[in-house]
CSV table of C-alpha atoms in Angstrom, one decimal:
chain,number,residue,atom,x,y,z
A,1,MET,CA,-41.6,-10.8,69.0
A,2,ARG,CA,-44.9,-12.7,69.0
A,3,LEU,CA,-45.9,-14.8,66.1
A,4,LEU,CA,-49.0,-16.8,65.1
A,5,VAL,CA,-48.4,-20.1,63.2
A,6,ALA,CA,-51.5,-21.6,61.5
A,7,GLU,CA,-50.6,-25.0,60.0
A,8,ASP,CA,-53.0,-28.0,59.8
A,9,ASP,CA,-50.2,-30.6,59.6
A,10,PRO,CA,-49.5,-31.3,63.3
A,11,LEU,CA,-46.0,-32.5,62.7
A,12,LEU,CA,-44.9,-29.5,60.6
A,13,ARG,CA,-46.7,-27.2,63.1
A,14,ASP,CA,-44.8,-28.7,66.0
A,15,VAL,CA,-41.5,-28.4,64.1
A,16,LEU,CA,-42.2,-24.7,63.3
A,17,VAL,CA,-43.2,-23.8,66.8
A,18,ARG,CA,-40.2,-25.5,68.4
A,19,GLY,CA,-37.8,-23.9,65.9
A,20,LEU,CA,-39.2,-20.4,66.3
A,21,ARG,CA,-39.3,-20.6,70.1
A,22,ASP,CA,-35.6,-21.7,70.0
A,23,LEU,CA,-35.0,-18.4,68.1
A,24,ALA,CA,-36.6,-16.6,71.1
A,25,TYR,CA,-40.0,-15.8,69.5
A,26,ALA,CA,-43.2,-16.1,71.5
A,27,VAL,CA,-45.4,-18.4,69.4
A,28,ASP,CA,-49.2,-19.2,69.4
A,29,ALA,CA,-50.2,-22.0,67.1
A,30,THR,CA,-53.4,-23.5,65.6
A,31,GLY,CA,-54.4,-25.9,62.9
A,32,ASP,CA,-57.8,-24.3,62.2
A,33,GLY,CA,-58.3,-21.3,59.9
A,34,ALA,CA,-61.3,-19.9,61.7
A,35,GLU,CA,-59.4,-19.9,65.0
A,36,ALA,CA,-56.3,-18.3,63.3
A,37,LEU,CA,-58.5,-15.5,62.0
A,38,MET,CA,-60.0,-14.9,65.5
A,39,LEU,CA,-56.6,-14.9,67.1
A,40,ALA,CA,-55.1,-12.5,64.5
A,41,VAL,CA,-58.0,-10.1,65.1
A,42,VAL,CA,-57.8,-10.3,68.9
A,43,HIS,CA,-54.1,-10.2,69.4
A,44,GLU,CA,-51.4,-7.8,68.2
A,45,TYR,CA,-49.0,-10.2,66.5
A,46,ASP,CA,-45.7,-9.1,65.0
A,47,ALA,CA,-46.1,-11.5,62.1
A,48,LEU,CA,-48.3,-14.4,60.9
A,49,VAL,CA,-47.2,-17.7,59.3
A,50,LEU,CA,-50.3,-19.1,57.5
A,51,ASP,CA,-50.7,-22.3,55.6
A,52,LEU,CA,-52.7,-21.7,52.4
A,53,LEU,CA,-55.0,-24.8,52.9
A,54,LEU,CA,-56.5,-24.6,56.4
A,55,PRO,CA,-59.9,-26.0,57.5
A,56,GLY,CA,-62.4,-23.5,58.6
A,57,ALA,CA,-60.9,-20.6,56.6
A,58,ASP,CA,-58.1,-20.9,54.1
A,59,GLY,CA,-55.1,-18.6,54.1
A,60,LEU,CA,-56.3,-16.4,51.3
A,61,THR,CA,-59.6,-15.8,53.1
A,62,ILE,CA,-57.7,-14.9,56.3
A,63,CYS,CA,-55.4,-12.5,54.4
A,64,ARG,CA,-58.4,-10.8,52.7
A,65,ASP,CA,-60.3,-10.5,55.9
A,66,LEU,CA,-57.4,-9.0,57.9
A,67,ARG,CA,-56.6,-6.5,55.2
A,68,ALA,CA,-60.2,-5.5,54.9
A,69,ARG,CA,-60.2,-4.7,58.6
A,70,GLY,CA,-57.2,-2.5,58.0
A,71,LEU,CA,-54.7,-4.8,59.8
A,72,THR,CA,-51.2,-4.5,58.4
A,73,VAL,CA,-49.5,-7.3,60.3
A,74,PRO,CA,-46.8,-9.0,58.0
A,75,ILE,CA,-48.1,-12.4,56.6
A,76,LEU,CA,-46.0,-15.2,55.3
A,77,LEU,CA,-48.0,-17.8,53.4
A,78,LEU,CA,-47.0,-21.5,53.3
A,79,THR,CA,-48.2,-23.8,50.6
A,80,SER,CA,-47.5,-26.9,48.5
A,81,ARG,CA,-48.8,-25.1,45.4
A,82,ASP,CA,-45.9,-23.7,43.4
A,83,ALA,CA,-47.7,-22.3,40.3
A,84,VAL,CA,-47.1,-18.7,39.5
A,85,GLU,CA,-50.8,-18.1,39.6
A,86,ASP,CA,-51.0,-19.4,43.1
A,87,ARG,CA,-48.2,-17.1,44.3
A,88,ILE,CA,-49.8,-14.1,42.6
A,89,GLY,CA,-53.1,-15.0,44.2
A,90,GLY,CA,-51.6,-15.1,47.6
A,91,LEU,CA,-49.8,-11.7,47.2
A,92,ASP,CA,-52.9,-10.1,45.7
A,93,ALA,CA,-54.9,-11.3,48.7
A,94,GLY,CA,-52.6,-9.3,51.0
A,95,ALA,CA,-49.8,-11.7,51.9
A,96,ASP,CA,-46.3,-10.1,52.2
A,97,ASP,CA,-44.3,-13.2,51.2
A,98,TYR,CA,-44.9,-16.8,49.9
A,99,LEU,CA,-42.9,-19.9,50.8
A,100,THR,CA,-43.4,-23.2,48.9
A,101,LYS,CA,-43.3,-26.6,50.7
A,102,PRO,CA,-41.0,-28.3,51.3
A,103,PHE,CA,-38.7,-25.5,52.6
A,104,ALA,CA,-35.7,-25.2,54.8
A,105,PHE,CA,-36.4,-23.8,58.2
A,106,GLY,CA,-33.5,-21.4,57.8
A,107,GLU,CA,-35.1,-19.9,54.8
A,108,LEU,CA,-38.4,-19.4,56.7
A,109,SER,CA,-36.6,-17.7,59.6
A,110,ALA,CA,-34.7,-15.4,57.2
A,111,ARG,CA,-37.9,-14.4,55.5
A,112,LEU,CA,-39.6,-13.7,58.8
A,113,ARG,CA,-36.6,-11.5,59.8
A,114,ALA,CA,-37.1,-9.6,56.6
A,115,LEU,CA,-40.8,-9.1,57.2
A,116,LEU,CA,-40.3,-8.0,60.8
A,117,ARG,CA,-37.9,-5.3,59.6
A,118,ARG,CA,-40.4,-3.7,57.2
A,119,PRO,CA,-42.8,-1.8,59.6
A,120,VAL,CA,-40.0,0.2,61.2
A,121,GLY,CA,-37.5,0.3,58.4
A,122,VAL,CA,-34.4,-1.7,58.1
A,123,LEU,CA,-32.9,-2.3,61.5
A,124,PRO,CA,-29.2,-2.7,61.9
A,125,PRO,CA,-28.1,-6.3,62.8
A,126,VAL,CA,-26.8,-5.0,66.1
A,127,LEU,CA,-28.8,-2.6,68.3
A,128,THR,CA,-26.8,-0.4,70.6
A,129,VAL,CA,-27.8,1.4,73.8
A,130,ALA,CA,-24.9,3.0,75.6
A,131,ASP,CA,-22.4,0.2,75.9
A,132,LEU,CA,-25.1,-2.5,75.5
A,133,GLU,CA,-25.0,-4.4,72.1
A,134,ILE,CA,-27.8,-6.7,71.1
A,135,ASP,CA,-27.0,-8.9,68.1
A,136,LEU,CA,-30.3,-9.8,66.5
A,137,LYS,CA,-28.8,-12.5,64.2
A,138,ARG,CA,-26.7,-14.3,66.8
A,139,LEU,CA,-29.3,-13.8,69.5
A,140,GLU,CA,-26.6,-12.5,71.8
A,141,ALA,CA,-26.3,-9.5,74.1
A,142,ARG,CA,-23.0,-7.9,75.3
A,143,ARG,CA,-22.3,-5.1,77.7
A,144,GLY,CA,-18.9,-3.5,77.6
A,145,GLY,CA,-17.9,-6.4,75.3
A,146,GLU,CA,-18.8,-9.0,77.8
A,147,LEU,CA,-21.3,-11.7,76.8
A,148,LEU,CA,-24.4,-11.6,79.0
A,149,PRO,CA,-25.8,-15.1,80.1
A,150,LEU,CA,-29.4,-14.5,79.0
A,151,THR,CA,-32.1,-17.1,78.6
A,152,ALA,CA,-34.1,-17.0,75.3
A,153,ARG,CA,-37.0,-15.2,77.0
A,154,GLU,CA,-34.7,-12.7,78.6
A,155,PHE,CA,-33.1,-12.0,75.2
A,156,THR,CA,-36.6,-11.5,73.6
A,157,PHE,CA,-37.6,-9.2,76.4
A,158,LEU,CA,-34.4,-7.1,76.1
A,159,ALA,CA,-34.4,-7.1,72.3
A,160,TYR,CA,-38.0,-5.8,72.2
A,161,LEU,CA,-37.1,-2.9,74.5
A,162,ALA,CA,-34.0,-2.2,72.4
A,163,ARG,CA,-36.1,-1.9,69.3
A,164,GLN,CA,-38.1,0.7,71.3
A,165,ALA,CA,-35.1,2.3,73.0
A,166,GLY,CA,-35.8,5.8,74.4
A,167,ARG,CA,-39.5,5.1,74.5
A,168,VAL,CA,-41.5,4.0,77.6
A,169,VAL,CA,-43.1,0.6,76.8
A,170,SER,CA,-46.2,-0.3,78.7
A,171,ARG,CA,-46.5,-3.6,80.5
A,172,ALA,CA,-49.5,-4.5,78.3
A,173,GLU,CA,-47.4,-4.0,75.2
A,174,LEU,CA,-44.5,-6.1,76.5
A,175,ALA,CA,-46.9,-8.9,77.5
A,176,GLU,CA,-48.4,-8.8,74.0
A,177,HIS,CA,-45.1,-9.0,72.1
A,178,VAL,CA,-42.9,-11.1,74.4
A,179,TRP,CA,-45.2,-13.8,75.7
A,180,ASP,CA,-47.6,-16.2,73.9
A,181,GLY,CA,-51.2,-17.2,74.7
A,182,ASN,CA,-50.1,-19.2,77.7
A,183,HIS,CA,-49.0,-16.1,79.5
A,184,ASP,CA,-51.0,-15.4,82.7
A,185,PRO,CA,-51.7,-11.7,82.8
A,186,ALA,CA,-52.1,-11.9,86.6
A,187,ALA,CA,-48.5,-13.1,87.0
A,188,ASN,CA,-45.9,-10.6,87.9
A,189,LEU,CA,-43.5,-11.8,85.2
A,190,ILE,CA,-42.6,-8.5,83.8
A,191,ASP,CA,-41.2,-7.2,87.1
A,192,VAL,CA,-39.5,-10.5,87.6
A,193,TYR,CA,-37.7,-10.3,84.2
A,194,VAL,CA,-36.8,-6.6,84.8
A,195,SER,CA,-35.2,-7.7,88.1
A,196,ARG,CA,-33.3,-10.6,86.4
A,197,LEU,CA,-32.1,-8.4,83.6
A,198,ARG,CA,-30.9,-5.6,85.9
A,199,ARG,CA,-28.8,-8.1,87.8
A,200,LYS,CA,-27.1,-9.2,84.6
A,201,LEU,CA,-26.9,-5.8,83.0
A,202,GLU,CA,-25.7,-3.8,86.1
A,203,ARG,CA,-23.1,-6.0,87.7
A,204,GLY,CA,-20.3,-4.2,89.3
A,205,ASP,CA,-20.4,-0.4,88.9
A,206,ARG,CA,-22.2,-0.4,85.5
A,207,SER,CA,-24.9,2.3,85.1
A,208,THR,CA,-28.6,1.6,85.0
A,209,LEU,CA,-30.1,1.1,81.6
A,210,LEU,CA,-33.5,-0.4,82.5
A,211,HIS,CA,-35.7,2.2,84.1
A,212,ILE,CA,-39.1,1.7,85.7
A,213,ARG,CA,-41.8,4.3,85.1
A,214,ARG,CA,-44.5,3.5,87.7
A,215,GLY,CA,-47.9,3.4,86.1
A,216,ALA,CA,-46.4,3.8,82.6
A,217,GLY,CA,-44.0,1.0,81.8
A,218,ILE,CA,-40.3,0.2,81.2
A,219,LEU,CA,-37.7,2.3,79.5
A,220,LEU,CA,-34.4,1.1,78.0
A,221,ALA,CA,-32.1,4.2,77.9
A,222,GLU,CA,-28.7,5.4,79.0
A,223,THR,CA,-30.3,7.9,81.4
A,224,ASP,CA,-33.8,8.8,82.6
A,225,ALA,CA,-34.2,11.5,85.2
A,226,GLY,CA,-37.9,10.9,85.7
A,227,THR,CA,-37.7,7.2,86.6
A,228,ASP,CA,-39.0,5.7,89.8
A,229,ALA,CA,-36.8,3.2,91.5
A,230,ALA,CA,-37.7,-0.5,91.1
């Protein structure tokens, strides 16, 4: 899952970015509202975390602009204003949720999880594909009951595929949702991660779950008769 964090306080921005990356999100960050709007229009983020008072363009302006463009990306507004009128204004501008500073990081992460469930309906806390279980709350994956030693990025990669289980996911879509703006599109990272995950998923005589569709993308499924070998 790829997020955009727009917060003009550099200390708070760094705390949010570090915390969200520790939770296996890919995160882009900026302290400027105009840049935040540009990034939100150009990239396909899974959710936005916007400070209300940003230089260049404030959070309300960004919300209105994105909604006017027909973009439905979930938006969580952050602000030090706690008046009811301010909360109503943010929601009326198109924000999906509103969090008043100071806040606990745990509450922010919980609200983000709730927002990220909305576009596709309520996801179960554990996604299952054959004997693979992906726990979205504990950030753990198990196969046949055995805990898999995944890095944060490997978990993010596998969890995104699990959310799309049974559907071929293009490399462009994976790059957009699993990596942040520092990702080099010329790098062969997706194939590298598929190879790493296969080694961990298919140890011993376990069946193949990650399938390569050459020219199309990656499929996470129990079987796939039309798959090319990696």
